[in-house]
Amino acid sequence: MTAQACDIDTVDNPNAPTAESLLDGATLADLRLLAHGVESAIRNDMSFHYQTVSIVGREYYDLNGIDPRYTSELLGKNGE
């Protein structure tokens, strides 16, 4: 005797969903998860973003001295 439960959706890679998977019938839960993930990524990278645009805008200089290439590669050779 066999019993059948529910159908299992096949997901190629749950850690890297594609845009097509959202465009082809995303549920409300999928959209909420997407919005939560985007907000989380923005919160985690906000300080890096501010440092980068401040260095490029010449408002900030990284004085940590850990790797001087970080600032020099953003500003170009000799700060030009």
PDB file of C-alpha atoms in Angstrom:
ATOM      1  CA  MET A   1       0.000   0.000   0.000  1.00  0.00           C
ATOM      2  CA  THR A   2       1.356   3.423  -0.928  1.00  0.00           C
ATOM      3  CA  ALA A   3       0.281   6.846   0.123  1.00  0.00           C
ATOM      4  CA  GLN A   4       1.013   9.975  -1.772  1.00  0.00           C
ATOM      5  CA  ALA A   5       1.598  13.251   0.013  1.00  0.00           C
ATOM      6  CA  CYS A   6       2.264  16.468  -1.860  1.00  0.00           C
ATOM      7  CA  ASP A   7       4.332  17.238  -4.920  1.00  0.00           C
ATOM      8  CA  ILE A   8       7.845  18.500  -4.310  1.00  0.00           C
ATOM      9  CA  ASP A   9       9.003  21.448  -6.385  1.00  0.00           C
ATOM     10  CA  THR A  10      12.436  20.953  -7.873  1.00  0.00           C
ATOM     11  CA  VAL A  11      14.828  23.817  -7.244  1.00  0.00           C
ATOM     12  CA  ASP A  12      18.115  23.892  -9.117  1.00  0.00           C
ATOM     13  CA  ASN A  13      20.047  25.939  -6.588  1.00  0.00           C
ATOM     14  CA  PRO A  14      18.152  27.362  -3.606  1.00  0.00           C
ATOM     15  CA  ASN A  15      21.112  29.560  -2.668  1.00  0.00           C
ATOM     16  CA  ALA A  16      21.175  31.324  -6.037  1.00  0.00           C
ATOM     17  CA  PRO A  17      17.650  31.776  -7.382  1.00  0.00           C
ATOM     18  CA  THR A  18      17.252  33.215 -10.851  1.00  0.00           C
ATOM     19  CA  ALA A  19      15.174  36.173 -11.977  1.00  0.00           C
ATOM     20  CA  GLU A  20      13.061  33.813 -14.067  1.00  0.00           C
ATOM     21  CA  SER A  21      11.983  31.915 -10.963  1.00  0.00           C
ATOM     22  CA  LEU A  22      10.516  35.134  -9.566  1.00  0.00           C
ATOM     23  CA  LEU A  23       9.032  36.305 -12.851  1.00  0.00           C
ATOM     24  CA  ASP A  24       7.287  33.002 -13.571  1.00  0.00           C
ATOM     25  CA  GLY A  25       4.825  33.147 -10.707  1.00  0.00           C
ATOM     26  CA  ALA A  26       6.361  34.293  -7.461  1.00  0.00           C
ATOM     27  CA  THR A  27       4.203  33.914  -4.398  1.00  0.00           C
ATOM     28  CA  LEU A  28       3.738  36.593  -1.768  1.00  0.00           C
ATOM     29  CA  ALA A  29       6.122  34.682   0.505  1.00  0.00           C
ATOM     30  CA  ASP A  30       8.764  34.651  -2.262  1.00  0.00           C
ATOM     31  CA  LEU A  31       8.489  38.412  -2.707  1.00  0.00           C
ATOM     32  CA  ARG A  32       8.699  39.026   1.035  1.00  0.00           C
ATOM     33  CA  LEU A  33      11.795  36.832   1.250  1.00  0.00           C
ATOM     34  CA  LEU A  34      13.351  38.718  -1.668  1.00  0.00           C
ATOM     35  CA  ALA A  35      12.654  42.098  -0.051  1.00  0.00           C
ATOM     36  CA  HIS A  36      14.067  40.902   3.272  1.00  0.00           C
ATOM     37  CA  GLY A  37      17.238  39.635   1.582  1.00  0.00           C
ATOM     38  CA  VAL A  38      17.769  42.890  -0.311  1.00  0.00           C
ATOM     39  CA  GLU A  39      17.292  44.968   2.846  1.00  0.00           C
ATOM     40  CA  SER A  40      19.706  42.731   4.742  1.00  0.00           C
ATOM     41  CA  ALA A  41      22.363  43.036   2.035  1.00  0.00           C
ATOM     42  CA  ILE A  42      21.984  46.813   2.010  1.00  0.00           C
ATOM     43  CA  ARG A  43      22.372  47.021   5.788  1.00  0.00           C
ATOM     44  CA  ASN A  44      25.491  44.844   5.778  1.00  0.00           C
ATOM     45  CA  ASP A  45      27.234  46.755   2.977  1.00  0.00           C
ATOM     46  CA  MET A  46      26.216  50.317   3.868  1.00  0.00           C
ATOM     47  CA  SER A  47      29.439  51.232   5.696  1.00  0.00           C
ATOM     48  CA  PHE A  48      31.552  49.857   2.823  1.00  0.00           C
ATOM     49  CA  HIS A  49      29.476  51.881   0.359  1.00  0.00           C
ATOM     50  CA  TYR A  50      29.930  55.091   2.365  1.00  0.00           C
ATOM     51  CA  GLN A  51      33.684  54.526   2.635  1.00  0.00           C
ATOM     52  CA  THR A  52      34.023  53.890  -1.094  1.00  0.00           C
ATOM     53  CA  VAL A  53      32.034  56.906  -2.295  1.00  0.00           C
ATOM     54  CA  SER A  54      33.745  59.120   0.291  1.00  0.00           C
ATOM     55  CA  ILE A  55      37.202  58.087  -0.918  1.00  0.00           C
ATOM     56  CA  VAL A  56      36.234  58.670  -4.543  1.00  0.00           C
ATOM     57  CA  GLY A  57      34.710  62.045  -3.609  1.00  0.00           C
ATOM     58  CA  ARG A  58      37.932  62.975  -1.753  1.00  0.00           C
ATOM     59  CA  GLU A  59      36.009  63.497   1.499  1.00  0.00           C
ATOM     60  CA  TYR A  60      37.633  60.592   3.319  1.00  0.00           C
ATOM     61  CA  TYR A  61      41.012  58.904   3.385  1.00  0.00           C
ATOM     62  CA  ASP A  62      41.602  55.454   4.834  1.00  0.00           C
ATOM     63  CA  LEU A  63      44.334  55.903   7.432  1.00  0.00           C
ATOM     64  CA  ASN A  64      44.365  52.305   8.643  1.00  0.00           C
ATOM     65  CA  GLY A  65      47.430  51.554   6.549  1.00  0.00           C
ATOM     66  CA  ILE A  66      46.461  47.924   6.254  1.00  0.00           C
ATOM     67  CA  ASP A  67      46.613  47.901   2.478  1.00  0.00           C
ATOM     68  CA  PRO A  68      47.403  51.219   0.790  1.00  0.00           C
ATOM     69  CA  ARG A  69      46.312  49.835  -2.574  1.00  0.00           C
ATOM     70  CA  TYR A  70      42.701  50.097  -1.440  1.00  0.00           C
ATOM     71  CA  THR A  71      42.747  53.895  -1.586  1.00  0.00           C
ATOM     72  CA  SER A  72      45.226  54.216  -4.455  1.00  0.00           C
ATOM     73  CA  GLU A  73      43.242  51.888  -6.730  1.00  0.00           C
ATOM     74  CA  LEU A  74      40.059  53.862  -6.113  1.00  0.00           C
ATOM     75  CA  LEU A  75      41.706  57.234  -6.748  1.00  0.00           C
ATOM     76  CA  GLY A  76      43.960  56.143  -9.580  1.00  0.00           C
ATOM     77  CA  LYS A  77      47.701  56.423  -9.949  1.00  0.00           C
ATOM     78  CA  ASN A  78      49.156  59.284  -7.880  1.00  0.00           C
ATOM     79  CA  GLY A  79      45.641  60.311  -6.824  1.00  0.00           C
ATOM     80  CA  GLU A  80      44.723  61.557 -10.303  1.00  0.00           C
TER      81      GLU A  80
END
